[in-house]
GROMACS .gro file of C-alpha atoms in nm:
model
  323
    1UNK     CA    1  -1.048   3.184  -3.706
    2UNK     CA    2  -0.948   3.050  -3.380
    3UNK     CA    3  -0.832   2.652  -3.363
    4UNK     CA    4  -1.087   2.451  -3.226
    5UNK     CA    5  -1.042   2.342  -2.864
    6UNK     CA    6  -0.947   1.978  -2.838
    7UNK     CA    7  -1.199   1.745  -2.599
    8UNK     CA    8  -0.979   1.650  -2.257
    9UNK     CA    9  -1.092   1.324  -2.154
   10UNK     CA   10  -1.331   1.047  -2.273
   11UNK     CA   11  -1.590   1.074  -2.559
   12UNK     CA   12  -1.866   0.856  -2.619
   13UNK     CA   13  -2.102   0.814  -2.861
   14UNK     CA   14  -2.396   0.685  -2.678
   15UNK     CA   15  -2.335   0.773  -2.301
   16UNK     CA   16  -2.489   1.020  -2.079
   17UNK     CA   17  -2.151   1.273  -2.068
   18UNK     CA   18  -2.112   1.656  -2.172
   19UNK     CA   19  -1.805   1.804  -2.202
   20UNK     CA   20  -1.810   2.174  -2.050
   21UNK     CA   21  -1.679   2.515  -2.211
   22UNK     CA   22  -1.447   2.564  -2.016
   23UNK     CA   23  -1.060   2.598  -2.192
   24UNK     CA   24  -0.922   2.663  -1.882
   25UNK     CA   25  -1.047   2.457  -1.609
   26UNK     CA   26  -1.099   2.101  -1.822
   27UNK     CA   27  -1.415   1.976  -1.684
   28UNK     CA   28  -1.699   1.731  -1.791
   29UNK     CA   29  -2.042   1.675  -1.673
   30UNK     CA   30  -2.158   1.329  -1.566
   31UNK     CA   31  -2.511   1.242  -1.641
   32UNK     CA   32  -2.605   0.962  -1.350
   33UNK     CA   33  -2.822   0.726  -1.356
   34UNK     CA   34  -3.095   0.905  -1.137
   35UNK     CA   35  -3.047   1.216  -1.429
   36UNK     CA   36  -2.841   1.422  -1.151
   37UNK     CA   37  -2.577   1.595  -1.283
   38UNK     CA   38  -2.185   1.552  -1.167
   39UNK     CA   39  -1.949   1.802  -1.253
   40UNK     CA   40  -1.589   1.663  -1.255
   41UNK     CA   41  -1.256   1.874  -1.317
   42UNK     CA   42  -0.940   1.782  -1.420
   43UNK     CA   43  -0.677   1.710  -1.143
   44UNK     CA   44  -0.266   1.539  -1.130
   45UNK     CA   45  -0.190   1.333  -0.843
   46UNK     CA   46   0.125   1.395  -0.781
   47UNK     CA   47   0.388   1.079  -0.788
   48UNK     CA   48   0.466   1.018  -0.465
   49UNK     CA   49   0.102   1.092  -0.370
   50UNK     CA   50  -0.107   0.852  -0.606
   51UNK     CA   51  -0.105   0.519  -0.364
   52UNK     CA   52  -0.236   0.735  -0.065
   53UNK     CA   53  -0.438   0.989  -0.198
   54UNK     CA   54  -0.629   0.741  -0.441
   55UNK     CA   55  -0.816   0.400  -0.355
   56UNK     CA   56  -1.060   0.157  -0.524
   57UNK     CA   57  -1.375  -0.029  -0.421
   58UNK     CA   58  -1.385  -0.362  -0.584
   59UNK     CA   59  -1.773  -0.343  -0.542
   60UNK     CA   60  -1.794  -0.039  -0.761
   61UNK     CA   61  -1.535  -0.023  -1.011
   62UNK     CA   62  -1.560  -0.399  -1.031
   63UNK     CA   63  -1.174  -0.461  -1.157
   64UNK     CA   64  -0.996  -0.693  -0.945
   65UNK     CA   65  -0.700  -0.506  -0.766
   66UNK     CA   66  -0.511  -0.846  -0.670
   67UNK     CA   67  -0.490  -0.936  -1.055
   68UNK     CA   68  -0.317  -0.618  -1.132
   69UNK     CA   69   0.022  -0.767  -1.208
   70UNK     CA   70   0.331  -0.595  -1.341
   71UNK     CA   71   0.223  -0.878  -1.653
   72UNK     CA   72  -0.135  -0.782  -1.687
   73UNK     CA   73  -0.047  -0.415  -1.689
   74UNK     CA   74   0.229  -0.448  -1.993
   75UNK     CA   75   0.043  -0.259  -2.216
   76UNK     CA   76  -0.018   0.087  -1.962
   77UNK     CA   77   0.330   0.052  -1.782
   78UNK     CA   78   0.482   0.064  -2.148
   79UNK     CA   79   0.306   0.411  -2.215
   80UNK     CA   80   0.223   0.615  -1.866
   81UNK     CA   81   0.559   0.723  -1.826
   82UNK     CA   82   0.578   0.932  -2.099
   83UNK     CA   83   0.168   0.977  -2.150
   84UNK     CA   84  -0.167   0.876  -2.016
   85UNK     CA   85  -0.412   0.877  -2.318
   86UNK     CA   86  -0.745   0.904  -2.038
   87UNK     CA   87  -0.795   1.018  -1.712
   88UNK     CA   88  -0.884   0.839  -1.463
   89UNK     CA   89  -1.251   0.908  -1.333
   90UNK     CA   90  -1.280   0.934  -0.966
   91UNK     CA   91  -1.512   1.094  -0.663
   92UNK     CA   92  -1.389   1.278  -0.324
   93UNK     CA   93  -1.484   1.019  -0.052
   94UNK     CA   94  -1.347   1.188   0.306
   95UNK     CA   95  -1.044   1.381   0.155
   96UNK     CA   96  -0.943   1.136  -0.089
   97UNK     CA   97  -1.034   1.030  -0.455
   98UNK     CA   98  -1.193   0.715  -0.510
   99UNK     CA   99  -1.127   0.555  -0.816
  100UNK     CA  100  -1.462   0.475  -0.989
  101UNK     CA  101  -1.224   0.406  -1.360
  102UNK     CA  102  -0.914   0.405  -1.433
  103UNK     CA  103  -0.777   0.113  -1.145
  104UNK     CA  104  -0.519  -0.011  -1.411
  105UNK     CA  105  -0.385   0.331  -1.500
  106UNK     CA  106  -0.373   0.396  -1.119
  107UNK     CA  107  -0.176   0.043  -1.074
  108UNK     CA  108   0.036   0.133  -1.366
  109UNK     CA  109   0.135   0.454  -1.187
  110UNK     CA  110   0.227   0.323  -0.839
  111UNK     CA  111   0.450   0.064  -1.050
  112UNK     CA  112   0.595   0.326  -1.251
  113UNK     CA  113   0.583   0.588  -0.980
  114UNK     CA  114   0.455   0.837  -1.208
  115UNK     CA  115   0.177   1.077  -1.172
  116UNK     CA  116  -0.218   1.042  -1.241
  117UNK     CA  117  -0.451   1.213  -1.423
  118UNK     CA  118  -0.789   1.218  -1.261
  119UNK     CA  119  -1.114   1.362  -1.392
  120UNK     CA  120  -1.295   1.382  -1.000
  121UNK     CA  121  -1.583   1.570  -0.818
  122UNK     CA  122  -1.691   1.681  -0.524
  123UNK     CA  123  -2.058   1.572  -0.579
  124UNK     CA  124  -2.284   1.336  -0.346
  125UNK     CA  125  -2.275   1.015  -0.547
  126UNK     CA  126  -2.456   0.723  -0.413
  127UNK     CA  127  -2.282   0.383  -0.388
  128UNK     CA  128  -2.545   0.275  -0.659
  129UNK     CA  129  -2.491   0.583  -0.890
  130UNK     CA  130  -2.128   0.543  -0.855
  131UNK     CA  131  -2.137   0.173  -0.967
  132UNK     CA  132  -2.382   0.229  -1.310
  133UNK     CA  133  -2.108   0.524  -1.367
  134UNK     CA  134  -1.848   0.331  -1.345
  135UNK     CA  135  -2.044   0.032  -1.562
  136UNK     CA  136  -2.100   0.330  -1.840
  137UNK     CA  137  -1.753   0.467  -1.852
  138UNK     CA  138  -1.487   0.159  -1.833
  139UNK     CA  139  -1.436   0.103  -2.172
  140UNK     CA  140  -1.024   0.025  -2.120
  141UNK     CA  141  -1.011  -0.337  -2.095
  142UNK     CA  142  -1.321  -0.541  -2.109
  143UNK     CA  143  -1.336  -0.711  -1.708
  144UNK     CA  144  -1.250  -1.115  -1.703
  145UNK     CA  145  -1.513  -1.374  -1.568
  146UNK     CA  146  -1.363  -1.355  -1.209
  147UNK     CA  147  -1.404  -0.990  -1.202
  148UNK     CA  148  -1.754  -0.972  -1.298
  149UNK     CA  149  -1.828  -1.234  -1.023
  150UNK     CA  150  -1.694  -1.070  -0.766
  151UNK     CA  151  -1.900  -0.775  -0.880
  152UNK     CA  152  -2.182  -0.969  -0.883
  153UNK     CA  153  -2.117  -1.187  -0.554
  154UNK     CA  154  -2.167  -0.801  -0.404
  155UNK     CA  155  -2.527  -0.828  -0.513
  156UNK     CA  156  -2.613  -1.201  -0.403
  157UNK     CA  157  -2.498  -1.068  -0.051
  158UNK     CA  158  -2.697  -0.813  -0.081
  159UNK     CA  159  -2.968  -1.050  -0.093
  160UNK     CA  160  -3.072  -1.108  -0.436
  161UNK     CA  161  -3.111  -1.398  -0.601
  162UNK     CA  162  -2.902  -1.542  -0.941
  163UNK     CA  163  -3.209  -1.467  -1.144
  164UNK     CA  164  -3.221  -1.151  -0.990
  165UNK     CA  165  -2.903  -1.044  -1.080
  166UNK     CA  166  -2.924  -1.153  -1.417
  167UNK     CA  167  -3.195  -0.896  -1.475
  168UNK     CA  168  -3.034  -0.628  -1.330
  169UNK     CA  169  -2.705  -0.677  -1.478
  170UNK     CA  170  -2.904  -0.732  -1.825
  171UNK     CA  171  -2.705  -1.070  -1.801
  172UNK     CA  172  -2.805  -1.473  -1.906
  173UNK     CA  173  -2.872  -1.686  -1.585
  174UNK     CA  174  -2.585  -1.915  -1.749
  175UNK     CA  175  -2.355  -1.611  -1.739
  176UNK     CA  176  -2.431  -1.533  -1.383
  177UNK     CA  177  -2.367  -1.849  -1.281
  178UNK     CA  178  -1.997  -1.907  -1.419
  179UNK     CA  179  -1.915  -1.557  -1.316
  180UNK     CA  180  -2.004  -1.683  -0.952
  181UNK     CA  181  -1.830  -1.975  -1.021
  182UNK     CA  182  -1.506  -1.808  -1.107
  183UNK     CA  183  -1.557  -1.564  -0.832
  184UNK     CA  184  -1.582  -1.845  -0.544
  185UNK     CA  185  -1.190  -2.014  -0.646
  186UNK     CA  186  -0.973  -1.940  -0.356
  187UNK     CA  187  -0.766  -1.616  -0.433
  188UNK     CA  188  -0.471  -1.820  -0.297
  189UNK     CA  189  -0.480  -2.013  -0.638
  190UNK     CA  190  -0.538  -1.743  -0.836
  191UNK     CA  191  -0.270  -1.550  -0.745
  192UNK     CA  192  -0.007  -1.811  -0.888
  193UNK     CA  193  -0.083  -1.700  -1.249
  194UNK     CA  194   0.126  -1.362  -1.377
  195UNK     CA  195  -0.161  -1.293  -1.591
  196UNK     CA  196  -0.515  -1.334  -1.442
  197UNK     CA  197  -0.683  -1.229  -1.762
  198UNK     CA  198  -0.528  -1.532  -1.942
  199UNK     CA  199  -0.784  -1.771  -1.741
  200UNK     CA  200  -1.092  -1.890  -1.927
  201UNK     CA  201  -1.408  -2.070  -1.715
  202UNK     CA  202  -1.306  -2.395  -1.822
  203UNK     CA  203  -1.005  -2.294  -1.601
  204UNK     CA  204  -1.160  -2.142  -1.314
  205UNK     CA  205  -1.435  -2.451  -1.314
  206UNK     CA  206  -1.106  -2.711  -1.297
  207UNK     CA  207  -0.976  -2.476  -1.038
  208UNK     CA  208  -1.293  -2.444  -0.817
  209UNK     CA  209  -1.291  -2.857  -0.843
  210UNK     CA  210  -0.914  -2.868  -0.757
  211UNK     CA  211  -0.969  -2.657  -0.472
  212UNK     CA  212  -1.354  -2.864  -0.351
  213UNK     CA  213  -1.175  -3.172  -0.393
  214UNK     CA  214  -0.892  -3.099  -0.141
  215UNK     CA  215  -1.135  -2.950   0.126
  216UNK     CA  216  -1.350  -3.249   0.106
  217UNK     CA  217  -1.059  -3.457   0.176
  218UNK     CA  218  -0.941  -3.241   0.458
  219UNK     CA  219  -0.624  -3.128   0.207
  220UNK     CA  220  -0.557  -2.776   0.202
  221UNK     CA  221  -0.431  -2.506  -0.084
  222UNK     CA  222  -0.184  -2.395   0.120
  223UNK     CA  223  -0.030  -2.734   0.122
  224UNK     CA  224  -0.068  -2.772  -0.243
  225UNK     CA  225   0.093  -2.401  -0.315
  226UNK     CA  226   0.387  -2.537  -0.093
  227UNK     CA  227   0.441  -2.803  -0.293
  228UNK     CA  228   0.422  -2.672  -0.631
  229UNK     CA  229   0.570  -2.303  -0.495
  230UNK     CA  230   0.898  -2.402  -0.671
  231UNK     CA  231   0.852  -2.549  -1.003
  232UNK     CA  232   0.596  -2.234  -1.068
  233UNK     CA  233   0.880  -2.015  -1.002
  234UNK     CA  234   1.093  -2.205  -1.284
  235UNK     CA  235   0.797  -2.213  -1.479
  236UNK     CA  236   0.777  -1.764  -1.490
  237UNK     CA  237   1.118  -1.780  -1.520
  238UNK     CA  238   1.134  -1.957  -1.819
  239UNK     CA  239   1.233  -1.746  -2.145
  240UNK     CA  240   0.994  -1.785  -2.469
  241UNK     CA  241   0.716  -1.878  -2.313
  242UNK     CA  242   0.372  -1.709  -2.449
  243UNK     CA  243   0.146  -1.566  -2.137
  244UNK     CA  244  -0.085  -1.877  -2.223
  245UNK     CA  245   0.140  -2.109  -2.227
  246UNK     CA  246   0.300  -1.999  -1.846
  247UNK     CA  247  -0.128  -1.998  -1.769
  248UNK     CA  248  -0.139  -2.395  -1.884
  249UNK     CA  249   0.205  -2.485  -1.735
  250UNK     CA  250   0.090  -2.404  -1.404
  251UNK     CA  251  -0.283  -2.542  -1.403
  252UNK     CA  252  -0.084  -2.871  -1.527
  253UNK     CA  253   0.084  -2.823  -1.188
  254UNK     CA  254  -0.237  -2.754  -0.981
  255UNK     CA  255  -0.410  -3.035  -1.170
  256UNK     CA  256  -0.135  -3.292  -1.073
  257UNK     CA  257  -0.005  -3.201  -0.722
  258UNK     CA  258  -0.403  -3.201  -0.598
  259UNK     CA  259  -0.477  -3.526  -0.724
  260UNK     CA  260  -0.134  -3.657  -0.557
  261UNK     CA  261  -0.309  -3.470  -0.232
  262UNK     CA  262  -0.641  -3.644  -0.256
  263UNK     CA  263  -0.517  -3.994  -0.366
  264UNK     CA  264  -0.205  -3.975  -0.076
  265UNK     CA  265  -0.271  -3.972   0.317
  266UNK     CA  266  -0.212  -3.577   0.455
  267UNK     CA  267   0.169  -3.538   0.546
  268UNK     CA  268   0.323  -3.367   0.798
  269UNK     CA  269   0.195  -2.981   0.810
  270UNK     CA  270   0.472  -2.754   0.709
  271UNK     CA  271   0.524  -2.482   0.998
  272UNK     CA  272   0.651  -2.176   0.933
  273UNK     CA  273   0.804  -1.954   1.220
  274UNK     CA  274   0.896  -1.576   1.189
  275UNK     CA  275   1.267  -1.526   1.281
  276UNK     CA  276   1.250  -1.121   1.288
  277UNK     CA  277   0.959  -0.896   1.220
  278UNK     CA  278   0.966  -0.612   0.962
  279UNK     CA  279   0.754  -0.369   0.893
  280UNK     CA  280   0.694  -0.425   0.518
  281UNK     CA  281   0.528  -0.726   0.416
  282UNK     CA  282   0.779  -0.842   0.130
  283UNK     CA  283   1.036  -0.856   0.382
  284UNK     CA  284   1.136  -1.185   0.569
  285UNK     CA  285   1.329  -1.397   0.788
  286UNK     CA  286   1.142  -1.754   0.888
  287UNK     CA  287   1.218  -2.119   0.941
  288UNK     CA  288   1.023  -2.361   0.807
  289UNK     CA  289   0.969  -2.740   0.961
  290UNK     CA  290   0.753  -3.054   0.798
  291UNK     CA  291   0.829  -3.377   0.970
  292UNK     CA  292   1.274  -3.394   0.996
  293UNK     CA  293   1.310  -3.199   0.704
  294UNK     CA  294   1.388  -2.785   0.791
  295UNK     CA  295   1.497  -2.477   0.564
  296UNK     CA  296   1.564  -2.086   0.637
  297UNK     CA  297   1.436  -1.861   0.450
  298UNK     CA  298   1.504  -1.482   0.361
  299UNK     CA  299   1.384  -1.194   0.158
  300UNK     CA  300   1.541  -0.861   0.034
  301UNK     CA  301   1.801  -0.870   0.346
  302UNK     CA  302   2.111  -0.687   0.280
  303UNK     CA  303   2.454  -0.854   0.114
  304UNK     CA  304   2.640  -0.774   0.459
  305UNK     CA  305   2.353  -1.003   0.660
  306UNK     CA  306   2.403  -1.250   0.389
  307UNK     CA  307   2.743  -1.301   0.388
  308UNK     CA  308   2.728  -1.321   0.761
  309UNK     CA  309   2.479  -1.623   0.768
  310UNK     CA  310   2.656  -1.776   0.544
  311UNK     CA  311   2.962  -1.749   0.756
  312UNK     CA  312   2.754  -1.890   1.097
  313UNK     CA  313   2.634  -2.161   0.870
  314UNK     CA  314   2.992  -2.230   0.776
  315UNK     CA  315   3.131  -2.219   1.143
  316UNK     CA  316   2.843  -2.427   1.314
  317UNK     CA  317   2.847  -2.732   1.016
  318UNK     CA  318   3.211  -2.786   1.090
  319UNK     CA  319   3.142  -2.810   1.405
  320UNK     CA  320   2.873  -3.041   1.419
  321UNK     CA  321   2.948  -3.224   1.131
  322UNK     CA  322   3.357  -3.234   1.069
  323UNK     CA  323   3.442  -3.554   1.296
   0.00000   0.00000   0.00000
């Protein structure tokens, strides 16, 4: 009696997907929306090939990429090293795969630099079939308020209108409107918290105000991320703290430094001046100026460039200042 073969890939109980006979080539068929069929075969990205070869399209897989922190991904990056428990689901779009599912198991590999399984096909999939796909299949991690917003701020461009969308997202009118809401805070802001998936609408609504308030008082975010850019860093540094805690820690901060803004006159503009340009982005050497007050600052330099500033610095303060 032969053993029987074990499923490779997602199972659901009431989703259009068939899994084909084939032991060999692992492959499932995709029922679409329209009732065409996809066929979709197992493939590993290699390592060093999974941030090039692979991309994702907020509009259709609907997870937002800039919340995929080394934090919110805790629970993958602690297991894809040694196994990934479901493929990825992806499409061939001009030689390489988009990701329709599977963006955090994609993130969690680029972090890890590990490889990436991929259920993808070579079929004609229309932006719209591609999106209700990926709507059937993401069963991973249930998308936050901000994600579904911007999912849904893709429709409203497209021209329809809120009670639109809520009928063909199968969604309340009161839902639509806070997922909007959430979508429309300035990614600036949201991009202080480790976590994204810790914020609730009550905190995107206080952050949408924060950030209102300011532009109707001709304050900006980037003024009040400069001013609260340090004491968040202590904040995530902290030891002990629980993710929510680090999440209402900083909206204290954002609550209090843009009510300073909007109560004080603007103050001088901090400008920031690149000393030496580098070809990756996390890499740095600027000077920064507000009013009399100046600082340096750089970012993954070498120890030998380090020790040498500090030895200018040295030099030119004794002879400026040692009279």
């Amino acid at each position: 009696m032969s053993a029987k073969r074990i499923t490779i890939g997602r199972t659901f109980s009431q989703t259009p997907l068939e899994t084909e006979d084939t032991s060999e080539t692992h492959a499932q068929t995709f029922v679409l929306s329209t009732g065409k069929r996809a066929l979709f075969r197992s493939e590993r990205i290699p390592a060093n090939e999974v941030e090039d070869k692979t991309f994702v399209v907020m509009e259709t897989n609907g997870r937002d990429q800039a919340g995929l922190t080394p934090d919110s991904l805790r629970d993958i990056i602690r297991t894809i090293k040694l196994q990934q428990f479901f493929p990825a689901i992806g499409v061939m779009q001009g030689g390489k795969i988009e990701i329709l599912d599977g963006s955090r198991r994609r993130a969690a590999a680029i972090h890890c630099r590990t490889g990436l399984e991929v259920l993808v096909t070579d079929a004609e999939i229309t932006a719209d079939e591609a999106r209700k796909l990926a709507q059937d299949i993401q069963t991973a991690r249930e998308h936050n308020l901000r994600e579904v917003g911007m999912r849904l701020l893709a429709l409203k461009d497209g021209g329809l209108s809120q009670k639109e969308i809520a009928e063909n997202q199968g969604l309340s009118q009161a839902k639509v409107t806070r997922a909007l809401q959430a979508a429309s805070v300035p990614s600036d802001l949201i991009a202080l918290f480790p976590n994204h998936s810790e914020l609730t609408y009550p905190d995107y609504k206080a952050l949408l105000q924060a950030a209102d308030k300011l532009n109707e008082t001709g304050q900006s975010v980037e003024t009040l991320i400069d001013n609260i850019s340090m004491e968040i860093d202590v904040v995530c540094s902290r030891e002990g703290l629980a993710e929510d805690e680090v999440k209402n820690h900083i909206l204290r901060l954002i609550r209090n430094a843009s009510q300073t803004l909007v109560k004080e006159p603007e103050k001088d503009k901090t400008t920031s001046t690149s000393l030496w340009p580098f070809a990756d982005k996390d890499r740095f050497a600027r000077k920064k100026t507000r009013g009399r007050m100046f600082s340096y600052e750089f970012n993954r330099q070498s120890k030998d460039l380090q020790e040498e500033l500090d030895k200018v610095i040295s030099e030119t303060l004794k002879k400026y200042l040692a009279n």
